[in-house]
XYZ file of C-alpha atoms in Angstrom:
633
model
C 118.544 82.545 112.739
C 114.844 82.897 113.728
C 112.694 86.220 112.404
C 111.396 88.638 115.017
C 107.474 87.188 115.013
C 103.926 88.441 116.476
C 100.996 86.515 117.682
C 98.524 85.073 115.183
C 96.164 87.769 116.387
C 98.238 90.562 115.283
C 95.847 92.369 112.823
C 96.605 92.600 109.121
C 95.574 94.775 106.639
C 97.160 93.955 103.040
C 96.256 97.429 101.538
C 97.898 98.764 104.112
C 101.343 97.359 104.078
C 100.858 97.753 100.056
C 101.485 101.584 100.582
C 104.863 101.147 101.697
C 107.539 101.164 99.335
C 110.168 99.787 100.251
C 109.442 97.718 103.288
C 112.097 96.820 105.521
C 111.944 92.962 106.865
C 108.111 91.967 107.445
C 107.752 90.556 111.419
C 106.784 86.939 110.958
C 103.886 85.629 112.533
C 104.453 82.481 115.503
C 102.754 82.057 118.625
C 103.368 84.513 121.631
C 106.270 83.891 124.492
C 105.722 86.673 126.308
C 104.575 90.264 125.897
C 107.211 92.678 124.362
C 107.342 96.468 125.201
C 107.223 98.764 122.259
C 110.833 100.491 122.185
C 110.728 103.911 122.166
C 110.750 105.789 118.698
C 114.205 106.850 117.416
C 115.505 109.854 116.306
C 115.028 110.846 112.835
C 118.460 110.253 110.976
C 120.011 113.842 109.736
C 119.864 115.356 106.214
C 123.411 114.285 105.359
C 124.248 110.643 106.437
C 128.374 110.490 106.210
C 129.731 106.804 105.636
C 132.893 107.540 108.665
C 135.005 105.120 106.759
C 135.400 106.306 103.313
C 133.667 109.831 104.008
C 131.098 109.976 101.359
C 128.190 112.090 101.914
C 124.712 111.510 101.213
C 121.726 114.064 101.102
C 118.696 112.056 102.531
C 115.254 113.011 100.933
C 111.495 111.522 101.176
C 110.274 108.752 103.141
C 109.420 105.624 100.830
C 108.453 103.623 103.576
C 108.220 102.019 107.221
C 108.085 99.317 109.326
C 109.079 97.454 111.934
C 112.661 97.539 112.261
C 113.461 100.518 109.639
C 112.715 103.311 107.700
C 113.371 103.469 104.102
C 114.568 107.216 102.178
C 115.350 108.572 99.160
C 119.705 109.101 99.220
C 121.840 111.497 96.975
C 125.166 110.567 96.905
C 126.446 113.987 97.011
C 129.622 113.469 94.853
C 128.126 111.082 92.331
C 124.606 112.744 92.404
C 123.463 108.470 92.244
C 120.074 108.282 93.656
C 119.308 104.462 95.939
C 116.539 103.803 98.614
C 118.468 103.492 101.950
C 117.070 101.663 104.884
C 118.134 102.723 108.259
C 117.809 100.819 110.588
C 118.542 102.554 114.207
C 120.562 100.427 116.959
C 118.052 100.735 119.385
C 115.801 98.476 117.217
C 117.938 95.571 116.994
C 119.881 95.518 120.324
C 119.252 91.934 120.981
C 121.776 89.709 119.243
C 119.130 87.501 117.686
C 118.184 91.031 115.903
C 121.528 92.029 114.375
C 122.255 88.979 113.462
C 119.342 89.222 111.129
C 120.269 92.174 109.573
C 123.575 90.563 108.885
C 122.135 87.702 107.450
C 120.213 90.056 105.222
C 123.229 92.090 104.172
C 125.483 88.719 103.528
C 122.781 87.484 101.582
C 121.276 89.914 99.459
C 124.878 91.236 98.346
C 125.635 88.285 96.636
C 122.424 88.380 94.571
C 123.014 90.163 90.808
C 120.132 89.471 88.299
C 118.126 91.271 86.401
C 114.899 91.164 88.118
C 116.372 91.723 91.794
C 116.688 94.616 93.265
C 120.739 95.353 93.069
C 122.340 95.475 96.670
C 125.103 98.628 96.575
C 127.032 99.362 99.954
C 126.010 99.275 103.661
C 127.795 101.053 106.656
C 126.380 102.268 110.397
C 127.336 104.788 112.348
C 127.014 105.528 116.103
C 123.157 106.104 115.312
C 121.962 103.903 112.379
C 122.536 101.356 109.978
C 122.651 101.619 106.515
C 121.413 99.650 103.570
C 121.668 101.266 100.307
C 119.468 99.639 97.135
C 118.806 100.114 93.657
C 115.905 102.896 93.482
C 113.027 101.957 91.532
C 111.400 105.379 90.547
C 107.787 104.070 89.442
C 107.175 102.412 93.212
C 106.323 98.730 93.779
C 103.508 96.303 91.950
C 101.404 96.837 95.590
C 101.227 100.466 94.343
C 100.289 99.800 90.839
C 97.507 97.172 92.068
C 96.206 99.746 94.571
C 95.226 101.920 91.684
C 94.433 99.758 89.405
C 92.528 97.270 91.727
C 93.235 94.827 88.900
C 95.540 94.136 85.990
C 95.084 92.852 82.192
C 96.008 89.163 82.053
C 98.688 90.175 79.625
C 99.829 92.252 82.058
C 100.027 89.139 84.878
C 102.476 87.522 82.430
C 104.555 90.250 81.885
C 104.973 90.607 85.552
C 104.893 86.679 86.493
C 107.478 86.066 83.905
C 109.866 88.301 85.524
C 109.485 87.290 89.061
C 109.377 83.809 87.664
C 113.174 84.645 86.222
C 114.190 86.020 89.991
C 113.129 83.126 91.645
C 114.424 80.249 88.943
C 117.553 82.178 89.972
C 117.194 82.145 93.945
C 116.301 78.322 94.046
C 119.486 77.918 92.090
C 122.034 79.680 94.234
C 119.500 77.554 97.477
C 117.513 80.988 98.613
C 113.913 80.610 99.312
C 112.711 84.443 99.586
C 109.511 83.217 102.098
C 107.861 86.630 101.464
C 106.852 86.812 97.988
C 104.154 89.983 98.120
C 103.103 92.933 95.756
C 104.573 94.857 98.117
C 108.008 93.517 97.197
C 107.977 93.677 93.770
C 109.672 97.116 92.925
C 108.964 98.815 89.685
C 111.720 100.765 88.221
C 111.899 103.666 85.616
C 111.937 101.550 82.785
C 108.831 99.262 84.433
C 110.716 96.300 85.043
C 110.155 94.614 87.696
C 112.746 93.679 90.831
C 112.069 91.132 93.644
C 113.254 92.817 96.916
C 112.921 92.990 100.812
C 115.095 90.008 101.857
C 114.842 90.295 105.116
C 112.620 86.805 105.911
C 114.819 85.070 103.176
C 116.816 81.800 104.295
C 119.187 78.811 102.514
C 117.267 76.145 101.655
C 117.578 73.543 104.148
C 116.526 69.445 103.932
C 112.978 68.779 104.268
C 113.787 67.257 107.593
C 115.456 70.045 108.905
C 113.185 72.517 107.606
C 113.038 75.486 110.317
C 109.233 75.212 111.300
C 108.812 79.285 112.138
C 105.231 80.660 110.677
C 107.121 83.806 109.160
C 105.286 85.529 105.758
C 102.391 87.702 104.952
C 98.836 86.115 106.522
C 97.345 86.401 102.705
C 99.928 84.657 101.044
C 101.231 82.015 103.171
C 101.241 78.520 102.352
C 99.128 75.282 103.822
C 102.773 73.398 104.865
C 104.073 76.960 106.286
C 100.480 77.244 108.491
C 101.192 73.464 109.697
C 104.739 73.598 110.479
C 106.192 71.598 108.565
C 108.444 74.383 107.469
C 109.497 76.511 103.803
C 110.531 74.824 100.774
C 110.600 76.079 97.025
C 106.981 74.703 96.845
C 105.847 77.507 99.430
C 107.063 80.287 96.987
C 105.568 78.713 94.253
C 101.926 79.251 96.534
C 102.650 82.978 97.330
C 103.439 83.284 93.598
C 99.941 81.841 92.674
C 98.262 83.902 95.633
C 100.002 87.552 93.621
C 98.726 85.871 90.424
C 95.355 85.733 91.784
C 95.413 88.966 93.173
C 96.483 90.903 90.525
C 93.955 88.809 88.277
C 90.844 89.528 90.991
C 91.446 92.818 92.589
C 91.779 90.401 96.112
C 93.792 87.356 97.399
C 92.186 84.142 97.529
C 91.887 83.427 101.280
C 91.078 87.032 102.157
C 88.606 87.457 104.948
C 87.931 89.549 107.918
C 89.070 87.366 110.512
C 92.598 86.025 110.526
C 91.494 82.428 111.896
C 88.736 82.462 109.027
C 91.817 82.983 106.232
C 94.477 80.213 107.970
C 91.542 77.778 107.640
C 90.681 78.833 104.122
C 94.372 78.065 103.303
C 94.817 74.929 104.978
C 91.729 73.614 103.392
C 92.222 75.922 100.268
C 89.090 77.097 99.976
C 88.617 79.966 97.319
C 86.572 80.544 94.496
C 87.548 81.543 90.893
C 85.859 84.833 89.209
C 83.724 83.421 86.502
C 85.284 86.607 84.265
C 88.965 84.585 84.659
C 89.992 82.523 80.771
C 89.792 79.092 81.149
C 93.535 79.536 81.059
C 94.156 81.664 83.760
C 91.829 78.961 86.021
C 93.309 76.125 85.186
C 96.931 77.659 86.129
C 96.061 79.166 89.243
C 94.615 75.666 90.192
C 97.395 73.807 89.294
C 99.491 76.607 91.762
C 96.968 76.699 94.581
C 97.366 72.668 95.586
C 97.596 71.737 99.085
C 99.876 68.815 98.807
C 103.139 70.553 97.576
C 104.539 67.815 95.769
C 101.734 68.426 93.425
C 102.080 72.086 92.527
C 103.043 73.225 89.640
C 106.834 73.980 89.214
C 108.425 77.316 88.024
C 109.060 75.334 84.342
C 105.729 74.057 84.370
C 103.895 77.313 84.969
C 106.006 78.599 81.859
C 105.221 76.244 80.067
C 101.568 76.415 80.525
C 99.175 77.124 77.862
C 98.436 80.521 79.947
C 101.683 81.363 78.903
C 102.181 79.518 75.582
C 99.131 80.399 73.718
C 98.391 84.433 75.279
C 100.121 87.498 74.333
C 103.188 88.559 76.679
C 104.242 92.697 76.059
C 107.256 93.136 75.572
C 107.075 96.401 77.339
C 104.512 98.180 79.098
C 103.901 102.119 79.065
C 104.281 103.871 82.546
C 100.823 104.588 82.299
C 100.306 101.210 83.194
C 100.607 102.282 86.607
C 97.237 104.475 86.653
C 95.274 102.819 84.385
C 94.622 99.482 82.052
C 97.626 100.051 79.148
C 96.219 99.468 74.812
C 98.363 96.472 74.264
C 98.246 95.770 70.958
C 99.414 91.809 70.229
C 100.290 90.888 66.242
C 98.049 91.869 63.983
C 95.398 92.785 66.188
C 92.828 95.388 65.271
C 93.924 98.546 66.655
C 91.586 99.957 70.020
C 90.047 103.500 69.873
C 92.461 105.126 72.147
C 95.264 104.003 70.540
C 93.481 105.479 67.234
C 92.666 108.993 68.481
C 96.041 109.170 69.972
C 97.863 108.767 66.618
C 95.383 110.398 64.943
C 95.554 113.368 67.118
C 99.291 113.835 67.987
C 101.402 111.604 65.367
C 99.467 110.271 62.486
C 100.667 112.116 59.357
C 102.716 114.354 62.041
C 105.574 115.047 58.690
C 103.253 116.122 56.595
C 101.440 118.700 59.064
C 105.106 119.464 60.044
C 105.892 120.025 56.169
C 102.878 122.397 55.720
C 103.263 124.253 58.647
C 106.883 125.033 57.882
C 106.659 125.992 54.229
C 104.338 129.346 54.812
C 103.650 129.579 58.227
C 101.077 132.475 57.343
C 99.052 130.236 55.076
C 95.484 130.032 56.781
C 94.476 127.277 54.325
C 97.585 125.099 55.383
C 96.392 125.460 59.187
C 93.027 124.292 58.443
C 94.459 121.573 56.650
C 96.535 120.418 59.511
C 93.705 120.498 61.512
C 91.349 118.955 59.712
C 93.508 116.025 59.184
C 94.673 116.139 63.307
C 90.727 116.231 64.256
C 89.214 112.939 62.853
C 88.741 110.694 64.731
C 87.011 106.971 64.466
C 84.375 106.268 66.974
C 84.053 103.317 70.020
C 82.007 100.595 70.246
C 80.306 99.692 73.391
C 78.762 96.453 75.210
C 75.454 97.019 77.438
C 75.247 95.366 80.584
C 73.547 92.367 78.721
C 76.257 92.633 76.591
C 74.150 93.222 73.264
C 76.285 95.775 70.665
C 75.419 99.760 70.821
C 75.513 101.109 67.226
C 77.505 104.244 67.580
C 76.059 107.510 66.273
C 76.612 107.145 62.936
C 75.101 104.423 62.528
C 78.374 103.108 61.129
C 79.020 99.182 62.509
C 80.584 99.066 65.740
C 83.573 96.676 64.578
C 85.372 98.151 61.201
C 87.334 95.993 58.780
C 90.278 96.350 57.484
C 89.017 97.556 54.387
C 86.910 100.211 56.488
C 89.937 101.446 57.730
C 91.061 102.293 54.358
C 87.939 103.759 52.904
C 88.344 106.101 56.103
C 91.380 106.821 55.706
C 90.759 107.626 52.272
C 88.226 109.620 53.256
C 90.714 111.748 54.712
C 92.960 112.273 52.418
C 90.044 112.997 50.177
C 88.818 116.023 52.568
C 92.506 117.147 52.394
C 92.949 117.289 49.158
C 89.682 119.468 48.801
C 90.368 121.928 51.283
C 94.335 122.272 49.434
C 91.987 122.718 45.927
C 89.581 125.689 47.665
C 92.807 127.116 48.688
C 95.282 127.131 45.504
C 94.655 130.958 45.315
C 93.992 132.155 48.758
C 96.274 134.766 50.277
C 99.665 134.681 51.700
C 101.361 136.164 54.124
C 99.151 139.432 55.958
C 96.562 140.103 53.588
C 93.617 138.337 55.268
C 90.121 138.668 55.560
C 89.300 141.438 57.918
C 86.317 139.568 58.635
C 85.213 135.925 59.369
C 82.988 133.935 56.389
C 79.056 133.945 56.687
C 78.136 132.064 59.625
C 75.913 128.744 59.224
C 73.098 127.311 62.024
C 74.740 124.890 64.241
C 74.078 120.766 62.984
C 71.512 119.319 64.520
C 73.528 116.811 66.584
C 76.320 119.401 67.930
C 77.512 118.476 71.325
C 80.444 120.917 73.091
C 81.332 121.504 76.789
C 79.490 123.939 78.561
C 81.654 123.931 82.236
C 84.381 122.095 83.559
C 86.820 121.344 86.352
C 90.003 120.261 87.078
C 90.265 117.963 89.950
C 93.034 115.568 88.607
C 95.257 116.355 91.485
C 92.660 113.789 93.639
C 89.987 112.692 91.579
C 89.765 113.488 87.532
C 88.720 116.228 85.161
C 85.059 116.670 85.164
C 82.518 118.422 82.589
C 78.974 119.497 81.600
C 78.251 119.196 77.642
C 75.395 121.563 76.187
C 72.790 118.977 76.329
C 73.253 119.146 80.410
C 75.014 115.556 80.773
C 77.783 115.487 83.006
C 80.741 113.575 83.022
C 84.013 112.516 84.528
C 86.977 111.321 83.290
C 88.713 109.596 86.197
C 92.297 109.549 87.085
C 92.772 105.952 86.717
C 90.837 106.034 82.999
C 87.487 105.109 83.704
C 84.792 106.991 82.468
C 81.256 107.848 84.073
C 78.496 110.226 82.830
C 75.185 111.447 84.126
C 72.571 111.773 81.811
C 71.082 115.188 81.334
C 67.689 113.966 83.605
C 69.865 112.607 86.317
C 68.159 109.188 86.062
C 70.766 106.917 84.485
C 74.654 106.851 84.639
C 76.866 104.988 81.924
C 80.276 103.856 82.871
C 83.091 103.343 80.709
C 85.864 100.669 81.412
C 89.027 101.534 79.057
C 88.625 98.054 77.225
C 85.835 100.043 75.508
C 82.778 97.956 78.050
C 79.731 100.615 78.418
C 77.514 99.708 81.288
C 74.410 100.911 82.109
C 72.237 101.704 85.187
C 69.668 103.498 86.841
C 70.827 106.025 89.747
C 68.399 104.258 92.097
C 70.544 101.276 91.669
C 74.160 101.849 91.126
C 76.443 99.061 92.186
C 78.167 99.081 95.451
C 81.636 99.003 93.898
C 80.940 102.453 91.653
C 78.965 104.478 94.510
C 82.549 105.973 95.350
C 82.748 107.326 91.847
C 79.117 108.222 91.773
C 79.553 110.422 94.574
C 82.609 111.885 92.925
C 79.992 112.423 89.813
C 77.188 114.276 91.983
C 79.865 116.696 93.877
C 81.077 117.551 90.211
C 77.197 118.052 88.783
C 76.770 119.744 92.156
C 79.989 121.988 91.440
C 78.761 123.279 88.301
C 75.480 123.961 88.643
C 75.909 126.025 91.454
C 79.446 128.121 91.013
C 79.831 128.474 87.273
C 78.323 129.603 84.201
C 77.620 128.162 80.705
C 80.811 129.669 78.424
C 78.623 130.348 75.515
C 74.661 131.159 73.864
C 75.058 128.084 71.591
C 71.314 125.813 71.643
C 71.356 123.175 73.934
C 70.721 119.806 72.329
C 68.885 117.054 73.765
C 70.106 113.262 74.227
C 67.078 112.288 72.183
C 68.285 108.194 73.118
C 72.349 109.118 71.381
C 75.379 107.232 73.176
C 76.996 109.453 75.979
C 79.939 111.622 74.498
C 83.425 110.239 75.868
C 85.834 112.802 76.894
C 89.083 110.663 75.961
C 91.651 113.226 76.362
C 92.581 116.409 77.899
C 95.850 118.542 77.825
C 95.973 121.733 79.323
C 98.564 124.645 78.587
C 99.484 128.353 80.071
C 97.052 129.495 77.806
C 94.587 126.994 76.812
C 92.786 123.777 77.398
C 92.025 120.723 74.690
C 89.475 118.309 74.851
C 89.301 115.474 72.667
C 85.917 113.450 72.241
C 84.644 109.680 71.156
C 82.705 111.009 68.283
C 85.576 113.270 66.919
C 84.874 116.730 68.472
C 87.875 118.583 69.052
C 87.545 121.700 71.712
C 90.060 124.566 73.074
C 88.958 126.762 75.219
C 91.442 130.007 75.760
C 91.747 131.071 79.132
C 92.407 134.806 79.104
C 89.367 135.724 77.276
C 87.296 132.770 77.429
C 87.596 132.164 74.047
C 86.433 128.774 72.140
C 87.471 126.605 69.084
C 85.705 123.503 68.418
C 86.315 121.143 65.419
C 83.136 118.922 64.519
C 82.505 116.547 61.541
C 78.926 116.133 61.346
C 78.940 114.550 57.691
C 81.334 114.911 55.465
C 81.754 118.617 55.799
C 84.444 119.622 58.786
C 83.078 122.327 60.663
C 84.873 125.308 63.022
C 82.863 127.089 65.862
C 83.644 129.990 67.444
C 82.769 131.544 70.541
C 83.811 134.967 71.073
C 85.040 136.971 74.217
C 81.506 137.678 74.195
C 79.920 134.905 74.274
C 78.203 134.944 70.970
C 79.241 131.749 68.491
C 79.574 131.863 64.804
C 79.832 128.136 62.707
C 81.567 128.179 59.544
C 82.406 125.689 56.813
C 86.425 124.863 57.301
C 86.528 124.782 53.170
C 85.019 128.462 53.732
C 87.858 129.754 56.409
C 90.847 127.900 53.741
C 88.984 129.647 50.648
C 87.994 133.233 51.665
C 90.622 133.384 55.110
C 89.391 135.011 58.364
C 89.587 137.602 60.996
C 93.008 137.977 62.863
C 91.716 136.968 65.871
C 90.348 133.628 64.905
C 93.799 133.369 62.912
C 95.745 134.176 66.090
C 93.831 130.582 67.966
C 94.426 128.295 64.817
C 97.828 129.176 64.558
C 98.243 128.110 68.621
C 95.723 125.209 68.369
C 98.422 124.169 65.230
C 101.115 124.694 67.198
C 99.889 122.981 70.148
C 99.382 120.067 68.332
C 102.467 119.957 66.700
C 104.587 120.062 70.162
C 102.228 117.212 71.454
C 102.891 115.175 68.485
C 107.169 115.588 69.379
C 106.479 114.936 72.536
């Protein structure tokens, strides 16, 4: 049975078709018989589809996706309460017989498909209206969804994917399916981010090379030289789209990509691409191996398993939803751990039983607090590469790379600052009887850095914010991390591999002027609507390394900021309150900024020793108990 097919002009955009989620069967692409007449749009199926045989009832929610033949919703089976991604596909699309009978090649073929890694088939029916196709929903979207924000992947990453679509496919060849529309678009991400091969609606049996059906039916990006030439779809040609999604993913682009569909068939029957000099010698060789014209010598699915890309590399075993927004901290055996991963156990689970233990024998003890927080607030700092890729010493001069035995003295460190404050405090005061008052304030350290302004614009763009010194910076949705200095005459950006690059504004890069607009409007933002929170000094750069907002959780009542170098700041909403942990030297230090406006620094060994006013008592119990819920979390 021959696909429905366009011309070759028919325009194709692959970001596009990557929004939709589940696509129905992709139109092939053959030369033009005769010009067709758009059907008129159907109806828009009811809330409740009703199966008239058995009578189940199903509540039909969101769109997922469209195409040419069917839409694709969200269904509630109403007596189950199972969730699936139904296509409908109305009569009036596929009134020719040549157009049901694809559908019901689909529906014979993809219901006898059970693995792993494909998308399971459930139950179909139609009505006078519609048919019905009812899938496996996978919750966290398709791989097209995850490149789109990512623009591209780890290499680890790759593998985990290619592994798994490597599985599916093993499997289809087996059982004589070739799928003949391998695409990020139809690989389907479930809860659980494992991935599922879908959309079989170009699928076929595998026929003899001789009687090969010679249809050009695929995506323009990914379709093979033989495919292009007619000489018809073999294992081989899923093996090429299978490089081309390896290449993507790796790149940010496929490999034949151009703005003129002619331009791209010729780059594939001559396979002309180039290789990104930032690709492992690895990755290159593989994707070569993959990418040959002759078919016969591509690499099989065993072979590109058993390729050193494979062999010698970490796989994940897992990866973290996150993954979907922004570059996951994989963490192979034995590796040294990154900063992130660091901060985040440092801040929310590292040493979480005994801050639970101390919190729970005498709630009212101040000194226990401060010693929760103390040991929740210390963080290690980042190491950065210029653009040149020469090493930035951080601030403290410390070595950018720590050792093992580093670790420890840190750590040590710690336990040592712990074990101080729990000495200051062996006689301090239980349950009400605190100080009326706050200890004598100190002068801010010379070096003190806190946020000034910010806004929340993670809803389209990220969380932006003005430190005291006037630099401005933004913490984007998908991780990345760009500041302004405080002259306006460089910007640093931050990839989350811990890469610092450097430039002018005069001469930003034309892939980061989207974000450096997104910068400006923030800086823009601020300085014109609000108002510095507090009459703390500002401090100048004076030549430091821009501070890295590297996480932000906000409450009904309050908003933390964690930073690179360790600072730790809440800001209360009701009165405008602030709390900020800093650790200048080896002396952990609280500010406070009252309702007021008017900040006070004190000595944390001072607040566990002589206790402090109710109000500041009040905002180190929540900050406690904040952290406490984000480490169970």
């Amino acid at each position: 049975m021959e696909p429905v097919c366009f011309p070759p002009s028919h325009p194709f955009n692959e970001c596009v078709m990557a929004s939709d989620l589940y696509k129905p069967p992709v139109p092939a692409i053959q030369t033009p018989q005769s010009t067709r007449r758009e059907p008129s749009r159907p109806a828009e199926p009811s809330r409740v589809i009703r199966d008239p045989v058995t009578g189940r009832s199903y509540s039909k929610g969101r769109l997922l996706g469209k195409g040419g033949f069917a839409r694709c919703y969200e269904a509630t089976d109403l007596s189950s309460n199972t969730t699936y991604a139904v296509k409908v596909i109305p009569h009036s699309r596929v009134a020719k017989p040549h157009q049901r009978e694809k559908i019901i090649n689909e529906i014979e073929l993809h219901r006898d498909l059970h693995h792993k890694h494909i998308v399971k088939f459930s139950h179909h029916f139609e009505d006078a209206d519609n048919i019905y196709i009812f899938l496996e929903h996978c919750s966290r979207k398709s791989l097209a969804h995850i490149w789109k924000s990512r623009h591209t992947l780890l290499e680890s990453e790759v593998r985990y994917y290619l592994k798994q679509i490597i599985s599916a496919l093993k499997y289809l060849h087996l059982k004589g399916i070739l799928h003949r529309d391998l695409k990020l678009g139809n690989f389907f991400i479930n809860d659980n981010m494992e991935l599922k091969v879908g959309d079989f609606g170009l699928a076929a049996r595998q026929e003899p090379a001789d009687q090969r059906k010679k249809t050009i039916c695929g995506t323009p990006n990914y379709l093979a030289p033989e495919v292009l030439l007619r000489q018809g779809h073999g294992p081989e040609s899923d093996v090429w789209s299978l490089g081309c999604v390896m290449y993507t993913l790796l790149c940010g682009y496929p490999p034949f990509e151009t703005s003129d569909l002619k331009e791209t068939y010729r780059c594939i029957k001559y396979v002309v691409y180039t290789l990104p000099p930032f690709l492992s010698a690895s990755a290159k060789n593989l994707l070569t191996g993959i990418l040959k014209r002759n078919p016969e010598e591509r690499f099989t699915l065993e072979e590109i398993l058993d390729h050193e890309f494979f062999t010698k590399a970490y796989t994940p075993d897992k990866l973290p939803s996150s993954s979907c927004m922004m570059a996951p901290e994989l963490s192979p055996p034995n590796p040294a751990k990154s900063l992130l991963v660091k901060v985040t156990k440092t801040l929310f689970r590292k040493r979480k039983s005994k801050v639970k233990k101390a919190a729970s024998e005498e709630k009212d003890d101040i000194s226990k607090l401060v010693s929760g927080l103390v040991k929740t607030s210390i963080c290690r700092q980042i190491s950065h590469k210029t653009v040149d890729g020469n090493e930035v010493t951080p601030l403290n001069g410390q070595s950018p790379r720590c050792s093992p035995a580093e670790t420890v003295a840190e750590e040590s460190s710690q336990k040592s600052i712990s074990r101080s404050i729990r000495g200051t405090t062996a006689s301090s005061c239980e349950g009400e009887n605190y100080s009326e008052t706050n200890p004598a304030s100190l002068a801010c350290h010379e070096h003190f850095v806190w946020v000034s302004k910010w806004v929340d614009y993670s809803n389209k763009y990220g969380f932006g914010y003005q430190l005291s010194n006037h630099s401005i910076g933004v913490l984007f949705n998908d991780g990345t991390h760009m500041s302004l200095s405080a002259d306006w005459k460089k910007v640093h950006y931050n990839l989350t591999n811990s890469k610092r690059f450097s430039f002018l504004t005069s001469a930003i890069p034309e892939q980061l002027q989207e974000q450096m607009g997104i910068l400006q409007y923030f800086a823009s933002y601020m300085e014109e609507h609000l108002m510095k929170g507090g009459d703390l000094p500002s401090v100048e750069e004076a030549g430091q390394l821009p501070l890295l907002l590297l996480q932000w959780v906000k409450t009904n009542q309050a908003l933390l900021m964690l930073f690179s170098n360790g600072t730790l700041q809440v800001n209360f909403y009701n009165d405008h309150t602030k709390v900020i942990f800093s650790k200048p030297d080896h002396s952990c230090l609280l500010t406070y900024i009252n309702s007021d406006r008017n900040s006070y620094t004190y000595k944390l060994s001072s607040i566990a020793e002589l206790g402090c006013s109710p109000e500041l008592q009040y905002r180190l119990k929540y900050i406690l108990k904040l952290l406490l819920q984000r480490a169970d979390a």
